[in-house]
XYZ file of C-alpha atoms in Angstrom:
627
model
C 0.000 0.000 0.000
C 2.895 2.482 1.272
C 6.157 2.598 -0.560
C 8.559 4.232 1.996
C 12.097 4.627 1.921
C 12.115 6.261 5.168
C 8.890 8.229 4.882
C 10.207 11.769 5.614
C 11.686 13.973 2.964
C 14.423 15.506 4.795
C 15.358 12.473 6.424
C 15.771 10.814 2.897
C 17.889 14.252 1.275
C 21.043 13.210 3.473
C 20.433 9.384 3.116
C 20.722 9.045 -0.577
C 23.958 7.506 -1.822
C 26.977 9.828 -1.901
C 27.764 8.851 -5.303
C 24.946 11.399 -6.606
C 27.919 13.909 -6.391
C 29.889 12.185 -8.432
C 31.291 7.910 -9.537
C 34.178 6.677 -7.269
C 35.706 2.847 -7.300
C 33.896 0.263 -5.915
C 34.438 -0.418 -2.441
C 35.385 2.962 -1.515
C 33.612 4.544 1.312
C 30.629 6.963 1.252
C 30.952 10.368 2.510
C 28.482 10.446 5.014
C 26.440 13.521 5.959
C 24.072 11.822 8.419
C 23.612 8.013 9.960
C 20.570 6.928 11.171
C 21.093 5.758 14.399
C 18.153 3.674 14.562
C 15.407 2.567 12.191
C 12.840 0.467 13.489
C 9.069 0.679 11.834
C 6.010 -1.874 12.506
C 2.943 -2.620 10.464
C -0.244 -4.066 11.846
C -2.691 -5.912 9.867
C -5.964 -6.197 11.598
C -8.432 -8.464 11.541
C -11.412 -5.861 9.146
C -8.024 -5.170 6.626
C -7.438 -1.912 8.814
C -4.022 -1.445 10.052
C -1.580 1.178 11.631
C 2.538 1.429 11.360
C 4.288 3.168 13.626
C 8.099 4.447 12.924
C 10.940 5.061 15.148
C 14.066 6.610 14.116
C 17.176 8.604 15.317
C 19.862 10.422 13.399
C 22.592 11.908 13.619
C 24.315 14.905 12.254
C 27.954 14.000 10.661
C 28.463 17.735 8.806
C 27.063 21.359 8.353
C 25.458 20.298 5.477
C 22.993 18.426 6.295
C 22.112 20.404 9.171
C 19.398 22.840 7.559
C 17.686 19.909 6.374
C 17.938 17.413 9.567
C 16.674 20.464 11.742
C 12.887 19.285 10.317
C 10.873 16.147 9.251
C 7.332 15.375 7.418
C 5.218 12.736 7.075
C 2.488 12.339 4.740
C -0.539 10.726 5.060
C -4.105 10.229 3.603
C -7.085 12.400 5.417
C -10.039 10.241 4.134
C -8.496 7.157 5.750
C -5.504 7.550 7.806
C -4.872 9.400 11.299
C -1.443 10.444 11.878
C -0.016 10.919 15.915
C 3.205 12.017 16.761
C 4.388 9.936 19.606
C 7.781 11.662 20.266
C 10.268 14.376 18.675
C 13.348 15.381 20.251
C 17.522 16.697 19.948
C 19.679 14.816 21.758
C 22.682 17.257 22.278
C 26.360 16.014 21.867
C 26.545 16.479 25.647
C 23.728 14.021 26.307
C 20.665 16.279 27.167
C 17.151 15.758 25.583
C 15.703 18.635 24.431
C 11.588 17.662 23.555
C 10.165 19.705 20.566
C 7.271 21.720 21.627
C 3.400 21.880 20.306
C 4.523 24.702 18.630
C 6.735 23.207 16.701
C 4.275 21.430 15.191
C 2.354 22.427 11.238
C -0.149 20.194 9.855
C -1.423 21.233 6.195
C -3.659 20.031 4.073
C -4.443 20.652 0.220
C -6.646 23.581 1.660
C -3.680 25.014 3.882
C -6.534 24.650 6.467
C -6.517 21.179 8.890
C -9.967 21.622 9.250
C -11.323 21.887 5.635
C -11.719 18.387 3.585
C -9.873 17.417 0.917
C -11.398 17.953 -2.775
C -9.203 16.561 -4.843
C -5.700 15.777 -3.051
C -6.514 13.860 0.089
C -3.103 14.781 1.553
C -1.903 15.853 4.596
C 1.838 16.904 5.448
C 2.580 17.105 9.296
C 5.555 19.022 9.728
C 7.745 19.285 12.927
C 10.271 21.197 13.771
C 13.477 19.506 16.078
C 15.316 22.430 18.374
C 18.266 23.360 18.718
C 19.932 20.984 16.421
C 24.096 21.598 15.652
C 26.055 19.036 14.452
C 27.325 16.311 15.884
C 23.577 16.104 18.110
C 20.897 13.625 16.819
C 17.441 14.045 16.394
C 14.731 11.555 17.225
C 11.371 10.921 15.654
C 8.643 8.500 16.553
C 5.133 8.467 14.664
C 2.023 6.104 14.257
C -0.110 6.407 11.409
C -3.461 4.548 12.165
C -5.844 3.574 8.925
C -9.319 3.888 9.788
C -10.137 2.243 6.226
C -8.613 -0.152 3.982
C -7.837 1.657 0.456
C -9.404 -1.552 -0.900
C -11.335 -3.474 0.744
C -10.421 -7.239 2.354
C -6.459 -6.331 0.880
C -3.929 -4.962 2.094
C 0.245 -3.922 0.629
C 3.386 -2.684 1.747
C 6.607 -1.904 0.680
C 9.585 -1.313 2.867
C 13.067 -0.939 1.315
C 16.443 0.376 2.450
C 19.113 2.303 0.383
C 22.684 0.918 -0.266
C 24.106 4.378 0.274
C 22.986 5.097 4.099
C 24.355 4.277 7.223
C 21.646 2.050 9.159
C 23.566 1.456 12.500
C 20.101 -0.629 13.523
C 17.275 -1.377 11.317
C 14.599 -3.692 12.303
C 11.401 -4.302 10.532
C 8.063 -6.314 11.726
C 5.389 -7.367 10.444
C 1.977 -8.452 12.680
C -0.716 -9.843 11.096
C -3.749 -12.557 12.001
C -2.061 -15.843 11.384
C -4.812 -17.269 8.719
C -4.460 -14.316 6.771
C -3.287 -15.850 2.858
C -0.756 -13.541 1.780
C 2.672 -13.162 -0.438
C 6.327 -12.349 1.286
C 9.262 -11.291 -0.599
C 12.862 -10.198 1.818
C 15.610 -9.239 0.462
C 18.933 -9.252 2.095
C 17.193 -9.046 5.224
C 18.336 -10.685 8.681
C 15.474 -12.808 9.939
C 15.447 -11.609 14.150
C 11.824 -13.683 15.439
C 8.954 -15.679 14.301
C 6.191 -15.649 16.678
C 2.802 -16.913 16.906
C -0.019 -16.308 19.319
C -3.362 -15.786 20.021
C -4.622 -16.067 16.017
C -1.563 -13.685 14.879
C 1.551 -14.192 13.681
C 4.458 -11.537 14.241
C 7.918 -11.810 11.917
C 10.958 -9.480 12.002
C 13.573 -8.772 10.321
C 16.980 -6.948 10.948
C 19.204 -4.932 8.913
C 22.364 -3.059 9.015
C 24.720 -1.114 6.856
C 27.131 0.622 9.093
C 30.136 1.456 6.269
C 27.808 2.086 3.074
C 29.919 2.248 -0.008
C 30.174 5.456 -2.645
C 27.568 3.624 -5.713
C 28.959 4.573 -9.345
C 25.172 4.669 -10.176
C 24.124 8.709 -11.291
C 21.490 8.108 -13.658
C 17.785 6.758 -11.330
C 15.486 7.721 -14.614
C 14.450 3.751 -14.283
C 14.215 2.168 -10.654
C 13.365 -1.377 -9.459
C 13.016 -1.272 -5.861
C 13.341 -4.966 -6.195
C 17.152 -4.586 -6.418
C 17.175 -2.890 -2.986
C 17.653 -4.880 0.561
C 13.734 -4.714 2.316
C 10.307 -6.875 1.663
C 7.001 -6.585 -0.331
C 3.946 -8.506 1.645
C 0.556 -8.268 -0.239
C -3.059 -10.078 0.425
C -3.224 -9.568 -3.381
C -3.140 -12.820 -5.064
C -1.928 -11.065 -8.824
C -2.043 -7.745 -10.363
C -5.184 -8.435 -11.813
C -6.437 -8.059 -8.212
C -5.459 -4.960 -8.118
C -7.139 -3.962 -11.187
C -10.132 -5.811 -10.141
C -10.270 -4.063 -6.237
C -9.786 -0.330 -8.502
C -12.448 -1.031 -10.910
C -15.214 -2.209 -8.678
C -15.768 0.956 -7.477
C -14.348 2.843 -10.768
C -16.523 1.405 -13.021
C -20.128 1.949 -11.637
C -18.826 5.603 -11.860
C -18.160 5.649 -15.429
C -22.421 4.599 -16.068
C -23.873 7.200 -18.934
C -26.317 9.392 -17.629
C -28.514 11.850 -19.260
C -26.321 14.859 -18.784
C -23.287 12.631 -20.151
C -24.927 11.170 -23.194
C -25.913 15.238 -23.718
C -22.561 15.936 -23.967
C -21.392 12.815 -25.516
C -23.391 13.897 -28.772
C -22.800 18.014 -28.695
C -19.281 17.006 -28.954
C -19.129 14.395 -31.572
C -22.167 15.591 -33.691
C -20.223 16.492 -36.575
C -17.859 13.528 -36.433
C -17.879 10.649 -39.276
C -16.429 7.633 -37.818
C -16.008 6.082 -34.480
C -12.093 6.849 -34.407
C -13.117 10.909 -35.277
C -15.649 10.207 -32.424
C -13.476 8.795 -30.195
C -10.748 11.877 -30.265
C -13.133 14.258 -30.345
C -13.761 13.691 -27.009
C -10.634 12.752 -26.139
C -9.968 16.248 -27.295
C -12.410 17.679 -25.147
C -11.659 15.674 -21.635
C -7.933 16.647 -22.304
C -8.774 20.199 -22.983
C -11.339 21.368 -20.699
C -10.960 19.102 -17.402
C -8.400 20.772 -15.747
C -5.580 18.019 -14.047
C -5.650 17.928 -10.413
C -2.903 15.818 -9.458
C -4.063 13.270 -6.927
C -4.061 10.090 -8.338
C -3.929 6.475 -7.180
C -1.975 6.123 -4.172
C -2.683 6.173 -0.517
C -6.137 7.887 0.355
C -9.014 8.046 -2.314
C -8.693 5.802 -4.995
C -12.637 6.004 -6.275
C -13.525 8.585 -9.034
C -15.474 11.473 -8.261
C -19.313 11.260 -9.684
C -19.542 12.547 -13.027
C -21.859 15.570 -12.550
C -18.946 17.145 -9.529
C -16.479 16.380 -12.511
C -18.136 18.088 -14.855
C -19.514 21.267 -12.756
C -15.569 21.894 -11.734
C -13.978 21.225 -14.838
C -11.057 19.385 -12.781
C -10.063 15.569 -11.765
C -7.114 13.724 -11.023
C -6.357 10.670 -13.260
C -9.331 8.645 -12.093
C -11.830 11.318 -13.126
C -10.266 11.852 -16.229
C -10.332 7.941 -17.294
C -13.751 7.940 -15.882
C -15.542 10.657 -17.428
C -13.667 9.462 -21.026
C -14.842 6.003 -20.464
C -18.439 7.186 -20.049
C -18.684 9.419 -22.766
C -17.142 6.964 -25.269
C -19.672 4.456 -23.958
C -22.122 7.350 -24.525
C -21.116 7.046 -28.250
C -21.330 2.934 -27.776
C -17.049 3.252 -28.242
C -16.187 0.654 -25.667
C -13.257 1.356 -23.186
C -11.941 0.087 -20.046
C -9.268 1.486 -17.853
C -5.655 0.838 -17.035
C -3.343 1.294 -14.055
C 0.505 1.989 -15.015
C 3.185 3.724 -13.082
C 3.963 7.374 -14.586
C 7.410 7.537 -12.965
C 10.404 5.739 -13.239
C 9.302 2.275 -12.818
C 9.168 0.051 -15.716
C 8.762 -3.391 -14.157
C 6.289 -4.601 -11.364
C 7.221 -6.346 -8.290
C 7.352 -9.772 -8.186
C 4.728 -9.589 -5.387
C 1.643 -7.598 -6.101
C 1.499 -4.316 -4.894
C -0.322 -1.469 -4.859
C 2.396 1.183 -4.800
C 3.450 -0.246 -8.067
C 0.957 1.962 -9.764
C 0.177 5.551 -9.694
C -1.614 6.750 -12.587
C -5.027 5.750 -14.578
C -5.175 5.813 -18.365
C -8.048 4.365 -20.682
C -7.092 1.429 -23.371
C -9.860 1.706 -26.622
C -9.774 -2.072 -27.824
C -11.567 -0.900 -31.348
C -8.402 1.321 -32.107
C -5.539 -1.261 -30.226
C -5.043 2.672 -28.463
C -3.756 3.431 -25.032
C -5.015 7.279 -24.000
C -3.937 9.786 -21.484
C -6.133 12.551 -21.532
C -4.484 13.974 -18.091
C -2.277 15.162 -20.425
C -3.567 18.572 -22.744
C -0.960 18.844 -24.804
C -0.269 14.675 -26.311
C -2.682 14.436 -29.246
C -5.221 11.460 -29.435
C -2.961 8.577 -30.841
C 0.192 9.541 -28.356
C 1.189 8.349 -25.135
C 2.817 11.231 -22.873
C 6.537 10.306 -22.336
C 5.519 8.814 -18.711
C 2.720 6.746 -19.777
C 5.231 4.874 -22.244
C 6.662 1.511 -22.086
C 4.927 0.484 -18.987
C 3.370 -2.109 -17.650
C -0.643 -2.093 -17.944
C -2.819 -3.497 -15.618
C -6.711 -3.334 -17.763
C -8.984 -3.298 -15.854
C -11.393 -5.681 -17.896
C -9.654 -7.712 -20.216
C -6.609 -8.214 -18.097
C -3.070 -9.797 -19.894
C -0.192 -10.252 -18.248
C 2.491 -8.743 -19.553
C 1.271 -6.150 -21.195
C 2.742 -2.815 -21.853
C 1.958 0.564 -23.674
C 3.522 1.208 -26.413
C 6.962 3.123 -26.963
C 6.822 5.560 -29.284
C 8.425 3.689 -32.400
C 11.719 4.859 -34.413
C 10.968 7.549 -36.133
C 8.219 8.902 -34.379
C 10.433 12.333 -32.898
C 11.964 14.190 -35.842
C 12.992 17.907 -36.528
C 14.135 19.490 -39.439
C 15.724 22.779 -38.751
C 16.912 24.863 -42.008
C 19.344 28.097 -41.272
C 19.992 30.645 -44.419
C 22.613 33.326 -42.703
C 23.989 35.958 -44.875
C 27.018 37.537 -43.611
C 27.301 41.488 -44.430
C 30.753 43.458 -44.748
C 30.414 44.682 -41.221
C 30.346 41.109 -40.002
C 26.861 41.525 -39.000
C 23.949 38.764 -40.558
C 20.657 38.718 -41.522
C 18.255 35.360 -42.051
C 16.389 32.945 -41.162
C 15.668 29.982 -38.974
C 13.263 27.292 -40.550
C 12.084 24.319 -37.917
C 9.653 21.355 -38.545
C 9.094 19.129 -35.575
C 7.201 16.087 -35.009
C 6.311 13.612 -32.557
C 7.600 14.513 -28.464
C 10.165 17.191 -30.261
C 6.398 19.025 -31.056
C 4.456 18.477 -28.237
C 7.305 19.540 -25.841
C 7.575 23.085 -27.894
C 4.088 23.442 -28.471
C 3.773 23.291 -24.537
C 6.394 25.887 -23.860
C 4.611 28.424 -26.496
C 1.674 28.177 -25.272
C 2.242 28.992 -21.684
C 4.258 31.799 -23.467
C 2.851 35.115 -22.682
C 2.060 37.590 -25.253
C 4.844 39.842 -24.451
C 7.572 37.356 -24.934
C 6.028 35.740 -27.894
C 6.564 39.798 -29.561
C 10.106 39.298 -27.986
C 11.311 35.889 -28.557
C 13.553 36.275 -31.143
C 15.422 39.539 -29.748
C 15.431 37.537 -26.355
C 16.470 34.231 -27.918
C 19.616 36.196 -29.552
C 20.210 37.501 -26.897
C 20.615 34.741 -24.570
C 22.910 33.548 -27.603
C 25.123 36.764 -26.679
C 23.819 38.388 -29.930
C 22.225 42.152 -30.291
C 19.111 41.767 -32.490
C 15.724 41.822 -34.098
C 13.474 39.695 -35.562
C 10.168 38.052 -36.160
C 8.727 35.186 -35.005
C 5.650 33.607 -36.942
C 4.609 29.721 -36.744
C 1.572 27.160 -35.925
C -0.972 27.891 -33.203
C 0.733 26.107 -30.275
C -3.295 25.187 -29.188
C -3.597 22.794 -31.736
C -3.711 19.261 -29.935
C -1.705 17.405 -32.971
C 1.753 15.880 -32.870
C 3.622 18.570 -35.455
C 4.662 21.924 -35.193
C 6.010 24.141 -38.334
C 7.711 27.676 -36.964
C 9.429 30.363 -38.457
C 12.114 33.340 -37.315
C 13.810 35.840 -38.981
C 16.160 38.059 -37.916
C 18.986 40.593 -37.937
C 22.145 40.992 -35.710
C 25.733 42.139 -34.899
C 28.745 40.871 -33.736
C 28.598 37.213 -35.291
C 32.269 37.377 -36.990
C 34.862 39.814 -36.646
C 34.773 40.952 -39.901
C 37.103 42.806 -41.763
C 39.947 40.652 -40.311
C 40.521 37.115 -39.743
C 38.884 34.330 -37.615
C 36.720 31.785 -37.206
C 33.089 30.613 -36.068
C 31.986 26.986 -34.852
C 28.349 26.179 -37.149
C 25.634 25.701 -34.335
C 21.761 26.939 -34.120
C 20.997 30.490 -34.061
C 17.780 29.643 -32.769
C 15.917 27.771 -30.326
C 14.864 24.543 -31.262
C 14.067 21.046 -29.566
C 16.550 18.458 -30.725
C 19.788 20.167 -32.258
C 22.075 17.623 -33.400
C 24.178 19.496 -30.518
C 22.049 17.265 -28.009
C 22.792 13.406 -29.266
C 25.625 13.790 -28.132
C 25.185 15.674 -24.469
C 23.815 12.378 -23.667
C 27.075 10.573 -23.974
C 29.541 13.280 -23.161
C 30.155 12.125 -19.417
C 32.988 10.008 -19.173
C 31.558 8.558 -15.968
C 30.064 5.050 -16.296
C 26.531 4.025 -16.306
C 26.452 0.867 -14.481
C 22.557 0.464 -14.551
C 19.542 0.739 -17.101
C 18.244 3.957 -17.791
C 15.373 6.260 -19.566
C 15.841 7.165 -23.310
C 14.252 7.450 -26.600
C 14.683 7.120 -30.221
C 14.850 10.942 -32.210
C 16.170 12.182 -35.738
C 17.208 15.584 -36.235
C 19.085 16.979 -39.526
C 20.308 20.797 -39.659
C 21.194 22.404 -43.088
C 22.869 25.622 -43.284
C 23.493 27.983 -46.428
C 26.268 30.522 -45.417
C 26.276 33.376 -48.107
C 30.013 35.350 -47.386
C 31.016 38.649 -48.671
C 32.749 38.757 -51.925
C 36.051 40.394 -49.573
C 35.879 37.572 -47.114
C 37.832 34.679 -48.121
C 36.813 31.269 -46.358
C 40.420 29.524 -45.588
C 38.960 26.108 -44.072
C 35.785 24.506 -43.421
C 34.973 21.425 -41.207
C 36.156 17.976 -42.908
C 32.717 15.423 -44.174
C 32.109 12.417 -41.862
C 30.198 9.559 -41.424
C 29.591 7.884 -38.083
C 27.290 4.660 -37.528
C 26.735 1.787 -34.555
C 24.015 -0.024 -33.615
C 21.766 2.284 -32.378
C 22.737 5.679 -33.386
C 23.967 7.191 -37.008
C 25.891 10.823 -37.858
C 26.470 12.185 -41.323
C 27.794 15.577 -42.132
C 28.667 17.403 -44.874
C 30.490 20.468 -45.411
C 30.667 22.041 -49.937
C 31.897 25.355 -50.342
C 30.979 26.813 -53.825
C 31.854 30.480 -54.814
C 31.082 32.679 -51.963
C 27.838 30.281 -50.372
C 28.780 27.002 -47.748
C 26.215 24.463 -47.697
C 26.165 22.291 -44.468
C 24.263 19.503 -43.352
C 24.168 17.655 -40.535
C 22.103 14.468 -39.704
C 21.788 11.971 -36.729
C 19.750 9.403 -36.418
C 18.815 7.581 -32.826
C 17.194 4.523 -33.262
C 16.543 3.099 -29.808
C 14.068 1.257 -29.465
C 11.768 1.516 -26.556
C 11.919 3.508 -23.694
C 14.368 1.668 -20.935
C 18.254 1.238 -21.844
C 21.081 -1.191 -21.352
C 24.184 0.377 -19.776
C 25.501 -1.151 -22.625
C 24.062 1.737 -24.836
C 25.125 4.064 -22.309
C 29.099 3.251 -23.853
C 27.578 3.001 -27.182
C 26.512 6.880 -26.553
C 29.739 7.792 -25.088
C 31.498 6.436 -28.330
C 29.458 8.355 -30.355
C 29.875 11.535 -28.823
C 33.873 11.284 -28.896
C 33.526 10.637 -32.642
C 30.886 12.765 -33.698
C 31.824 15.995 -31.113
C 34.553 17.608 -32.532
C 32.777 17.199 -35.566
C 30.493 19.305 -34.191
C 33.103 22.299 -32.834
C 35.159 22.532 -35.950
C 35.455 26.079 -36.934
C 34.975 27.669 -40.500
C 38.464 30.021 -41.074
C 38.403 33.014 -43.085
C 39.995 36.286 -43.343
């Protein structure tokens, strides 16, 4: 139900491996900012599927910085169905005196900013306290219960409890109580089994753990994490994942029935639509448009849909609402849908024991069209996935498979085409133009930005865009309207400006965009320009970009030397450039191809990307010579 690393953000700032500041050998020690002194937490099943888990934990404060962090903790919990009670908070000074934190050193606030108002949409609750007098070298001490007053589903019950490589545990202990006939699934890893117990109808197990040295990790890239890999335990009721799609939709589903005021809407919007698929993003269209995203989603707290008509009178949801109202209205229009759980963050795999936590978002799956949906997203065109929702596992809620995935975005799905014409006066100043065509992520991720652009900067973009270049200028902007929900984007700048060569005289310029633009060649290789490994699997995604450029010179400027043609290929990546100077006009074009397929990464590609960007980069910085 709850995956914690040590549930408290500040706590978990000066607990994360060291190595986030940098790779080091294997088997070197971390620098430590903090140690947790002690770690012990406790979760209690009941017998109605209610339960409570109380944590216990000390610190201590190794160096100054961690101190502005360590001097407060949260904890987070659900206000619909969890009570949180602070049991103890304290410094204990390096002299030995306990120092208790007051009352008044205590915040609670909710989604409102009021502790007394109910949630709407977010059902959660941050409890803030604040430890006194902390300097380093004290510890501070932190004890909590958080009591659930109902199960999230009902009759089941999940946790997740995992420990990172890179903190010092000096004395962990985890346990588990639960009634002893309960049916349920246990995964521990690298865990030290302390008791095994059994009384009165319940069962209590623990488990000890310790990591008193922690080594520096080479790891620097966490854009795909398994918690599986880490030391800790999964323990579910859930008998599968399909479960868990089962518990959500019981109580989804009902909420997605088509009443009169949805079927009303159902045919304003699609009355001038054709076919079902025109049907079916029209009002995909319209959820993603006009119901405002409001976060929340499934987790810990509500995890049943608001009714319809609230939906629709606010103009706002979370993910549940969205996939709801979208279900109903395609039902409206007899388009059948179901929904689907996934995770939208960096988890790509599910637990080998079922688990709640695994997934955090809703999305709808349209069986007709073989199409996975986000409409929590107002800028990803019917068709697309956003970035998030890719590649990951999808539990349906009716027609389960196991196994299945959305789709990555196949190779050659993110392409831009940018084409430069610079002509460079006697004074060394240019005038020209900056031609872009984008298409796939490249467009949605620019439309975004534009959009949200105010009207001010849009009549400014070019001068400001030069001039974060370190170029004085002018010029005009003109291109698509960034509204349009569709998955390419044609824009348009032209401008004027000084200071690009030193001209009359000799030098030199390196070829790069004068412009801003989503995927310059310039960026293939950023991604393989560290020299540090990548031990581990990471994000990515394949992309095509090709630049030309048409210099035109001055008839007194005489170009010495240009960049030298090349041609780069490996398995999942491609660079071709070419450089022809005729008369007074240099013609340049540049192309690179990523071909990657899906959305998760061997390290193995990780080296593949470093190679490339050795080859291909001073390519890339070569300098046109004249005089």
């Amino acid at each position: 139900m709850k995956a914690r690393l040590l549930h408290t953000a500040a706590l978990l700032m000066f607990t994360l491996p060291a190595s986030a500041a940098g790779a080091a050998p294997a088997g070197e020690p971390a620098e430590l900012y903090t140690r947790l002194e002690r770690y012990h937490v406790r979760y209690s099943l009941n017998d109605d599927y209610t339960s409570s888990e109380t944590h216990d934990w000390a610190m201590k404060v190794l160096k100054e910085k961690a101190l502005s962090s360590a001097k407060e903790t949260s904890i987070s919990y659900s206000t619909s169905i969890e009570k949180a009670e602070v049991l103890s908070a304290y410094t204990i000074k390096a002299d030995g005196r306990r120092i208790d934190a007051p009352k008044s050193n205590f915040q609670v606030e909710t989604n409102t900013g009021n502790a007394k108002d109910a949630p709407v949409y977010s059902d959660r609750t941050t409890l803030t306290v604040v430890f006194p007098e902390v300097a380093v070298g004290d510890s501070v001490g932190f004890s909590y219960k958080l009591t659930q007053t109902e199960p999230m589903f009902p009759k089941q019950y999940s946790i997740v409890q995992y420990f990172n490589r890179g903190t010092a545990y000096d004395d962990a202990k985890i346990t588990l109580d639960y009634p002893a006939a309960l049916a349920a699934q246990l995964d521990v890893r690298e865990l030290t089994p302390d008791s095994s117990t059994e009384k009165n109808g319940r069962k209590e197990l623990s488990w000890t753990f310790s990591n008193k040295v922690p080594l520096k990790d080479k790891r620097n890239d966490y854009s795909v994490f398994d918690v599986d890999t880490l030391p800790g335990l999964a323990f579910s009721t859930f008998k599968s994942y399909a479960d868990i799609a089962q518990a959500y939709g019981a109580r989804a589903t009902p909420k997605a029935a088509v009443s009169e005021e949805v079927q009303a809407l159902a045919d304003q919007i699609a009355k001038d639509q054709k076919t079902p698929r025109d049907t079916a993003r029209a009002l995909y269209d319209w959820v993603s448009t006009n119901i405002t995203y409001a976060g929340n989603c499934i987790g810990t707290g509500a995890v049943v849909p608001h009714d319809i008509s609230f939906i629709l009178k606010n103009k706002m949801g979370d993910c549940k609402d969205h996939a709801t109202l979208l279900q109903a209205l395609l039902a409206a229009r007899k388009i059948d849908s179901t929904q689907a759980l996934i995770n939208a963050g960096s988890g790509y795999r599910l637990a080998k024991v079922p688990v709640v936590s695994r997934v955090n978002h809703v999305i709808n799956y349209l069986p007709a069209f073989d199409l996975f949906v986000d409409s929590t997203s107002d800028s990803t065109p019917f068709g697309m996935l956003p970035y998030s929702s890719q590649d990951k596992p999808a539990l349906m809620v009716d027609g389960f498979k196991e196994g299945l995935k959305t789709p990555a975005a196949p190779a050659g799905s993110n392409v831009q085409t940018m084409k430069t014409r610079i002509r460079i006066n006697d004074d060394g100043s240019v005038s020209g133009s900056v031609d872009v065509a984008l298409k796939g992520q490249y467009a949605l991720g620019l439309r975004e930005g534009l959009r949200n652009a105010s009207k001010e900067n849009m009549d400014d973009m070019v001068k400001n865009v030069l001039k974060g270049m370190g170029y004085t200028g002018t010029g005009k902007f003109e291109g698509d309207d960034p509204a349009a929900l569709i998955n390419a984007l044609n824009y348009k700048a032209s401008f004027e400006f000084k200071n690009f060569t030193q001209f009359p005289g000799a030098g030199a310029f390196v070829i790069h965009p004068v412009f801003v633009s989503s995927a310059p060649v310039a960026r293939f290789t950023a991604v393989g320009a560290d020299d540090e490994a990548t031990p581990t699997e990471f994000a990515c995604s394949n992309g095509a970009s090709l630049e030309e450029y048409v210099f035109t010179f001055p008839k007194k400027m005489k170009v010495l030397a240009v960049p030298d043609n090349m041609t780069f290929k490996s398995a999942n990546i491609s660079y071709k450039a070419s450089y022809r100077l005729k008369g007074n006009q240099l013609t340049v074009t540049r192309e690179v191809d990523d071909h990657t397929r899906g959305n998760v990464c061997a390290a193995a590609i990780a080296e593949e990307y470093k190679a490339f960007s050795k080859k291909v980069l001073p390519n890339l910085k070569a300098q046109v010579v004249y005089k």
